[in-house]
């Protein structure tokens, strides 16, 4: 199964401006993510897809495989689709640029989901920590008995009405798609739930495409806030 890794990278973050170019130990955050994804032997190549000349300049300086994409894309999935239109593969793996703790095991678990040819879109979940359950920056996911996502939300789902024993899972910031699923996605307008939650994957669910969710025991750290960045810096520098 030929798989391509794509890292959509933009500078337009509002919660933590220019986070991808902020340095830890002399290397930009984007570089940690790129090197982490390149650590998987299951990907034929890894491409940084950006609309920012400043990011392209950094990629050229470090000899990272990158290409310019349209500034009109509304999210990373649409940016991956542009790459898919020029780079042939069976599966395209989308890794969020602010997920620097991605491991080869994450890529392997995701591609295991895609071994089923009926699966058009896949992603991963991990058991939620107690601090993530009520945290709107940690996206939660609930699935059916067959592993298909029922819903993704920044809210605490499921709601524990009677304070019983429930399992909570956080959604990790990587996806896998087949090309026809990307084609369909980009033909649809932004959906109501996608706009409300600011979660691009909900466009698939609202249009009837199932997202299959694999499970991993390895959490990641998505850098959304200054506190996240400081935590990541402490973790990386302690290594």
mmCIF file of C-alpha atoms in Angstrom:
data_model
loop_
_atom_site.group_PDB
_atom_site.id
_atom_site.type_symbol
_atom_site.label_atom_id
_atom_site.label_comp_id
_atom_site.label_asym_id
_atom_site.label_seq_id
_atom_site.Cartn_x
_atom_site.Cartn_y
_atom_site.Cartn_z
ATOM 1 C CA UNK A 1 0.000 0.000 0.000
ATOM 2 C CA UNK A 2 1.708 3.175 -1.184
ATOM 3 C CA UNK A 3 1.189 5.857 1.447
ATOM 4 C CA UNK A 4 2.270 9.506 1.363
ATOM 5 C CA UNK A 5 2.578 11.650 4.466
ATOM 6 C CA UNK A 6 1.373 15.251 4.129
ATOM 7 C CA UNK A 7 1.878 17.936 6.782
ATOM 8 C CA UNK A 8 -0.324 20.982 6.103
ATOM 9 C CA UNK A 9 1.499 24.025 7.506
ATOM 10 C CA UNK A 10 0.220 27.586 7.753
ATOM 11 C CA UNK A 11 1.130 30.617 9.836
ATOM 12 C CA UNK A 12 -2.415 31.787 10.529
ATOM 13 C CA UNK A 13 -2.920 30.332 14.000
ATOM 14 C CA UNK A 14 -4.930 32.722 16.180
ATOM 15 C CA UNK A 15 -4.453 31.109 19.606
ATOM 16 C CA UNK A 16 -0.662 30.862 19.286
ATOM 17 C CA UNK A 17 0.548 33.067 16.414
ATOM 18 C CA UNK A 18 3.415 31.791 14.247
ATOM 19 C CA UNK A 19 3.758 28.709 16.433
ATOM 20 C CA UNK A 20 5.191 26.508 13.668
ATOM 21 C CA UNK A 21 8.289 28.704 13.387
ATOM 22 C CA UNK A 22 8.863 29.122 17.110
ATOM 23 C CA UNK A 23 12.103 27.410 18.033
ATOM 24 C CA UNK A 24 12.966 24.866 20.689
ATOM 25 C CA UNK A 25 16.644 24.074 21.014
ATOM 26 C CA UNK A 26 17.385 25.920 17.772
ATOM 27 C CA UNK A 27 14.816 24.026 15.671
ATOM 28 C CA UNK A 28 11.341 25.221 14.637
ATOM 29 C CA UNK A 29 8.313 23.352 15.950
ATOM 30 C CA UNK A 30 7.510 22.307 12.370
ATOM 31 C CA UNK A 31 10.882 20.571 12.141
ATOM 32 C CA UNK A 32 10.109 18.320 15.099
ATOM 33 C CA UNK A 33 6.879 17.230 13.456
ATOM 34 C CA UNK A 34 8.521 16.679 10.057
ATOM 35 C CA UNK A 35 11.337 14.568 11.511
ATOM 36 C CA UNK A 36 8.884 12.577 13.603
ATOM 37 C CA UNK A 37 6.738 11.696 10.577
ATOM 38 C CA UNK A 38 9.837 10.847 8.530
ATOM 39 C CA UNK A 39 10.649 8.304 11.239
ATOM 40 C CA UNK A 40 7.987 5.986 9.820
ATOM 41 C CA UNK A 41 9.315 3.424 7.344
ATOM 42 C CA UNK A 42 5.762 2.849 6.050
ATOM 43 C CA UNK A 43 5.546 6.150 4.157
ATOM 44 C CA UNK A 44 6.961 6.505 0.654
ATOM 45 C CA UNK A 45 7.615 10.199 1.206
ATOM 46 C CA UNK A 46 6.655 13.069 3.494
ATOM 47 C CA UNK A 47 5.601 16.460 2.116
ATOM 48 C CA UNK A 48 5.100 19.746 3.949
ATOM 49 C CA UNK A 49 2.245 21.598 2.207
ATOM 50 C CA UNK A 50 2.171 25.326 2.932
ATOM 51 C CA UNK A 51 0.852 28.618 1.592
ATOM 52 C CA UNK A 52 3.478 30.737 3.353
ATOM 53 C CA UNK A 53 6.703 31.794 1.671
ATOM 54 C CA UNK A 54 8.313 32.152 5.084
ATOM 55 C CA UNK A 55 7.677 28.489 5.839
ATOM 56 C CA UNK A 56 8.964 27.519 2.385
ATOM 57 C CA UNK A 57 12.159 29.468 3.065
ATOM 58 C CA UNK A 58 12.683 27.552 6.313
ATOM 59 C CA UNK A 59 12.027 24.243 4.536
ATOM 60 C CA UNK A 60 14.579 25.075 1.840
ATOM 61 C CA UNK A 61 17.130 26.043 4.473
ATOM 62 C CA UNK A 62 16.752 22.686 6.241
ATOM 63 C CA UNK A 63 16.293 20.645 3.027
ATOM 64 C CA UNK A 64 12.804 19.488 4.030
ATOM 65 C CA UNK A 65 10.537 18.217 1.244
ATOM 66 C CA UNK A 66 7.916 20.954 0.809
ATOM 67 C CA UNK A 67 5.667 22.513 -1.792
ATOM 68 C CA UNK A 68 3.573 25.638 -2.096
ATOM 69 C CA UNK A 69 -0.201 25.207 -2.140
ATOM 70 C CA UNK A 70 -3.109 27.588 -2.582
ATOM 71 C CA UNK A 71 -3.863 30.216 0.040
ATOM 72 C CA UNK A 72 -7.578 29.670 -0.615
ATOM 73 C CA UNK A 73 -7.797 26.360 1.267
ATOM 74 C CA UNK A 74 -10.013 26.529 4.341
ATOM 75 C CA UNK A 75 -8.330 23.692 6.231
ATOM 76 C CA UNK A 76 -5.634 21.037 6.105
ATOM 77 C CA UNK A 77 -7.798 18.418 4.401
ATOM 78 C CA UNK A 78 -8.264 20.672 1.383
ATOM 79 C CA UNK A 79 -4.506 21.293 1.316
ATOM 80 C CA UNK A 80 -3.852 17.524 1.333
ATOM 81 C CA UNK A 81 -6.260 17.205 -1.600
ATOM 82 C CA UNK A 82 -4.152 19.599 -3.658
ATOM 83 C CA UNK A 83 -1.085 17.442 -3.026
ATOM 84 C CA UNK A 84 -3.087 14.313 -3.888
ATOM 85 C CA UNK A 85 -3.923 15.820 -7.279
ATOM 86 C CA UNK A 86 -0.238 15.759 -8.244
ATOM 87 C CA UNK A 87 1.294 12.928 -6.176
ATOM 88 C CA UNK A 88 -0.153 9.465 -6.771
ATOM 89 C CA UNK A 89 -0.695 7.133 -3.818
ATOM 90 C CA UNK A 90 -3.247 4.698 -2.449
ATOM 91 C CA UNK A 91 -3.467 6.453 0.903
ATOM 92 C CA UNK A 92 -2.662 9.990 2.031
ATOM 93 C CA UNK A 93 -1.761 10.455 5.692
ATOM 94 C CA UNK A 94 -2.494 13.927 7.042
ATOM 95 C CA UNK A 95 -0.490 14.864 10.137
ATOM 96 C CA UNK A 96 -1.229 18.163 11.860
ATOM 97 C CA UNK A 97 1.887 20.337 11.866
ATOM 98 C CA UNK A 98 1.501 21.103 15.568
ATOM 99 C CA UNK A 99 1.709 17.404 16.583
ATOM 100 C CA UNK A 100 5.485 17.026 17.146
ATOM 101 C CA UNK A 101 5.218 13.890 19.304
ATOM 102 C CA UNK A 102 3.870 11.667 16.533
ATOM 103 C CA UNK A 103 5.507 8.226 16.662
ATOM 104 C CA UNK A 104 6.002 5.510 14.006
ATOM 105 C CA UNK A 105 3.510 3.458 16.028
ATOM 106 C CA UNK A 106 0.827 6.054 15.299
ATOM 107 C CA UNK A 107 1.424 5.819 11.553
ATOM 108 C CA UNK A 108 1.432 2.013 11.726
ATOM 109 C CA UNK A 109 -1.857 1.902 13.653
ATOM 110 C CA UNK A 110 -3.484 4.304 11.208
ATOM 111 C CA UNK A 111 -2.352 2.380 8.136
ATOM 112 C CA UNK A 112 -3.602 -0.820 9.769
ATOM 113 C CA UNK A 113 -7.084 0.733 9.680
ATOM 114 C CA UNK A 114 -6.651 1.481 5.969
ATOM 115 C CA UNK A 115 -5.790 -2.132 5.084
ATOM 116 C CA UNK A 116 -9.534 -2.656 4.756
ATOM 117 C CA UNK A 117 -10.224 -1.464 1.187
ATOM 118 C CA UNK A 118 -13.743 -0.421 2.201
ATOM 119 C CA UNK A 119 -12.376 2.237 4.555
ATOM 120 C CA UNK A 120 -12.249 5.623 2.864
ATOM 121 C CA UNK A 121 -11.204 7.726 5.866
ATOM 122 C CA UNK A 122 -9.358 6.663 9.017
ATOM 123 C CA UNK A 123 -8.050 8.316 12.158
ATOM 124 C CA UNK A 124 -6.886 7.438 15.686
ATOM 125 C CA UNK A 125 -8.013 7.783 19.282
ATOM 126 C CA UNK A 126 -6.248 7.313 22.613
ATOM 127 C CA UNK A 127 -7.561 7.037 26.178
ATOM 128 C CA UNK A 128 -8.173 10.531 27.552
ATOM 129 C CA UNK A 129 -6.345 11.819 30.581
ATOM 130 C CA UNK A 130 -8.480 13.263 33.373
ATOM 131 C CA UNK A 131 -7.351 16.780 32.447
ATOM 132 C CA UNK A 132 -8.463 16.355 28.816
ATOM 133 C CA UNK A 133 -12.042 15.285 29.493
ATOM 134 C CA UNK A 134 -13.350 18.817 30.065
ATOM 135 C CA UNK A 135 -10.680 20.597 28.002
ATOM 136 C CA UNK A 136 -12.154 22.106 24.781
ATOM 137 C CA UNK A 137 -8.709 22.033 23.142
ATOM 138 C CA UNK A 138 -8.701 18.224 23.490
ATOM 139 C CA UNK A 139 -11.160 16.845 20.946
ATOM 140 C CA UNK A 140 -13.181 13.859 22.134
ATOM 141 C CA UNK A 141 -14.551 11.067 19.957
ATOM 142 C CA UNK A 142 -17.192 8.376 20.437
ATOM 143 C CA UNK A 143 -17.415 5.329 18.160
ATOM 144 C CA UNK A 144 -19.829 2.500 17.442
ATOM 145 C CA UNK A 145 -19.102 -1.187 18.038
ATOM 146 C CA UNK A 146 -17.520 -1.450 14.587
ATOM 147 C CA UNK A 147 -15.012 1.338 15.191
ATOM 148 C CA UNK A 148 -16.805 3.997 13.146
ATOM 149 C CA UNK A 149 -16.917 7.502 14.574
ATOM 150 C CA UNK A 150 -20.317 8.607 15.797
ATOM 151 C CA UNK A 151 -19.188 12.129 16.623
ATOM 152 C CA UNK A 152 -16.197 14.338 17.403
ATOM 153 C CA UNK A 153 -16.556 17.259 19.787
ATOM 154 C CA UNK A 154 -14.709 19.783 21.895
ATOM 155 C CA UNK A 155 -17.415 19.201 24.492
ATOM 156 C CA UNK A 156 -17.239 16.359 26.989
ATOM 157 C CA UNK A 157 -18.771 13.364 25.236
ATOM 158 C CA UNK A 158 -20.298 11.118 26.313
ATOM 159 C CA UNK A 159 -22.084 13.068 29.046
ATOM 160 C CA UNK A 160 -21.920 11.148 32.313
ATOM 161 C CA UNK A 161 -25.376 11.902 33.711
ATOM 162 C CA UNK A 162 -25.336 9.462 36.642
ATOM 163 C CA UNK A 163 -21.613 9.731 37.443
ATOM 164 C CA UNK A 164 -21.075 6.103 36.469
ATOM 165 C CA UNK A 165 -18.008 4.478 34.942
ATOM 166 C CA UNK A 166 -17.406 5.735 31.393
ATOM 167 C CA UNK A 167 -14.441 5.621 29.034
ATOM 168 C CA UNK A 168 -13.317 8.822 27.327
ATOM 169 C CA UNK A 169 -11.124 9.019 24.243
ATOM 170 C CA UNK A 170 -9.291 11.930 22.689
ATOM 171 C CA UNK A 171 -8.942 12.249 18.951
ATOM 172 C CA UNK A 172 -5.347 12.439 17.695
ATOM 173 C CA UNK A 173 -4.392 14.902 14.979
ATOM 174 C CA UNK A 174 -3.772 12.567 12.066
ATOM 175 C CA UNK A 175 -5.972 11.126 9.336
ATOM 176 C CA UNK A 176 -5.712 8.794 6.364
ATOM 177 C CA UNK A 177 -7.739 9.192 3.179
ATOM 178 C CA UNK A 178 -8.244 7.551 -0.151
ATOM 179 C CA UNK A 179 -8.302 9.954 -3.095
ATOM 180 C CA UNK A 180 -12.039 9.630 -3.921
ATOM 181 C CA UNK A 181 -12.903 10.624 -0.344
ATOM 182 C CA UNK A 182 -10.758 13.753 -0.701
ATOM 183 C CA UNK A 183 -12.394 14.555 -4.043
ATOM 184 C CA UNK A 184 -15.837 14.335 -2.451
ATOM 185 C CA UNK A 185 -14.825 16.374 0.579
ATOM 186 C CA UNK A 186 -13.627 19.278 -1.515
ATOM 187 C CA UNK A 187 -16.809 19.270 -3.614
ATOM 188 C CA UNK A 188 -18.984 19.947 -0.548
ATOM 189 C CA UNK A 189 -19.477 23.310 1.169
ATOM 190 C CA UNK A 190 -18.333 23.799 4.741
ATOM 191 C CA UNK A 191 -20.855 21.987 6.937
ATOM 192 C CA UNK A 192 -22.817 23.378 9.864
ATOM 193 C CA UNK A 193 -21.213 21.184 12.542
ATOM 194 C CA UNK A 194 -17.753 21.664 11.061
ATOM 195 C CA UNK A 195 -18.218 25.426 11.290
ATOM 196 C CA UNK A 196 -19.626 25.304 14.806
ATOM 197 C CA UNK A 197 -16.993 22.972 16.338
ATOM 198 C CA UNK A 198 -14.138 24.121 14.077
ATOM 199 C CA UNK A 199 -13.453 20.435 13.339
ATOM 200 C CA UNK A 200 -12.903 19.747 9.647
ATOM 201 C CA UNK A 201 -13.565 15.986 9.889
ATOM 202 C CA UNK A 202 -17.228 16.585 10.680
ATOM 203 C CA UNK A 203 -17.810 17.450 7.011
ATOM 204 C CA UNK A 204 -17.294 13.759 6.208
ATOM 205 C CA UNK A 205 -19.808 12.612 8.826
ATOM 206 C CA UNK A 206 -22.429 15.157 7.825
ATOM 207 C CA UNK A 207 -22.193 13.945 4.231
ATOM 208 C CA UNK A 208 -22.467 10.239 5.066
ATOM 209 C CA UNK A 209 -18.823 9.098 4.792
ATOM 210 C CA UNK A 210 -17.796 6.915 7.715
ATOM 211 C CA UNK A 211 -14.549 7.620 9.560
ATOM 212 C CA UNK A 212 -12.997 4.477 11.019
ATOM 213 C CA UNK A 213 -11.090 5.029 14.233
ATOM 214 C CA UNK A 214 -8.121 2.920 15.299
ATOM 215 C CA UNK A 215 -6.914 2.929 18.894
ATOM 216 C CA UNK A 216 -3.449 3.538 20.267
ATOM 217 C CA UNK A 217 -2.100 3.717 23.794
ATOM 218 C CA UNK A 218 0.367 6.470 22.793
ATOM 219 C CA UNK A 219 -0.880 9.995 23.445
ATOM 220 C CA UNK A 220 0.459 13.035 21.611
ATOM 221 C CA UNK A 221 0.704 16.705 22.505
ATOM 222 C CA UNK A 222 -0.997 19.148 20.193
ATOM 223 C CA UNK A 223 0.390 22.653 20.587
ATOM 224 C CA UNK A 224 -2.565 25.058 20.715
ATOM 225 C CA UNK A 225 -1.640 27.432 23.542
ATOM 226 C CA UNK A 226 1.376 29.042 25.174
ATOM 227 C CA UNK A 227 1.025 26.526 28.008
ATOM 228 C CA UNK A 228 1.200 23.657 25.490
ATOM 229 C CA UNK A 229 4.344 25.145 23.960
ATOM 230 C CA UNK A 230 6.051 25.523 27.326
ATOM 231 C CA UNK A 231 5.139 21.953 28.237
ATOM 232 C CA UNK A 232 6.539 20.668 24.938
ATOM 233 C CA UNK A 233 9.726 22.667 25.383
ATOM 234 C CA UNK A 234 10.264 21.131 28.836
ATOM 235 C CA UNK A 235 9.685 17.622 27.465
ATOM 236 C CA UNK A 236 12.004 18.009 24.472
ATOM 237 C CA UNK A 237 14.807 19.749 26.338
ATOM 238 C CA UNK A 238 14.724 17.144 29.119
ATOM 239 C CA UNK A 239 15.604 14.519 26.488
#
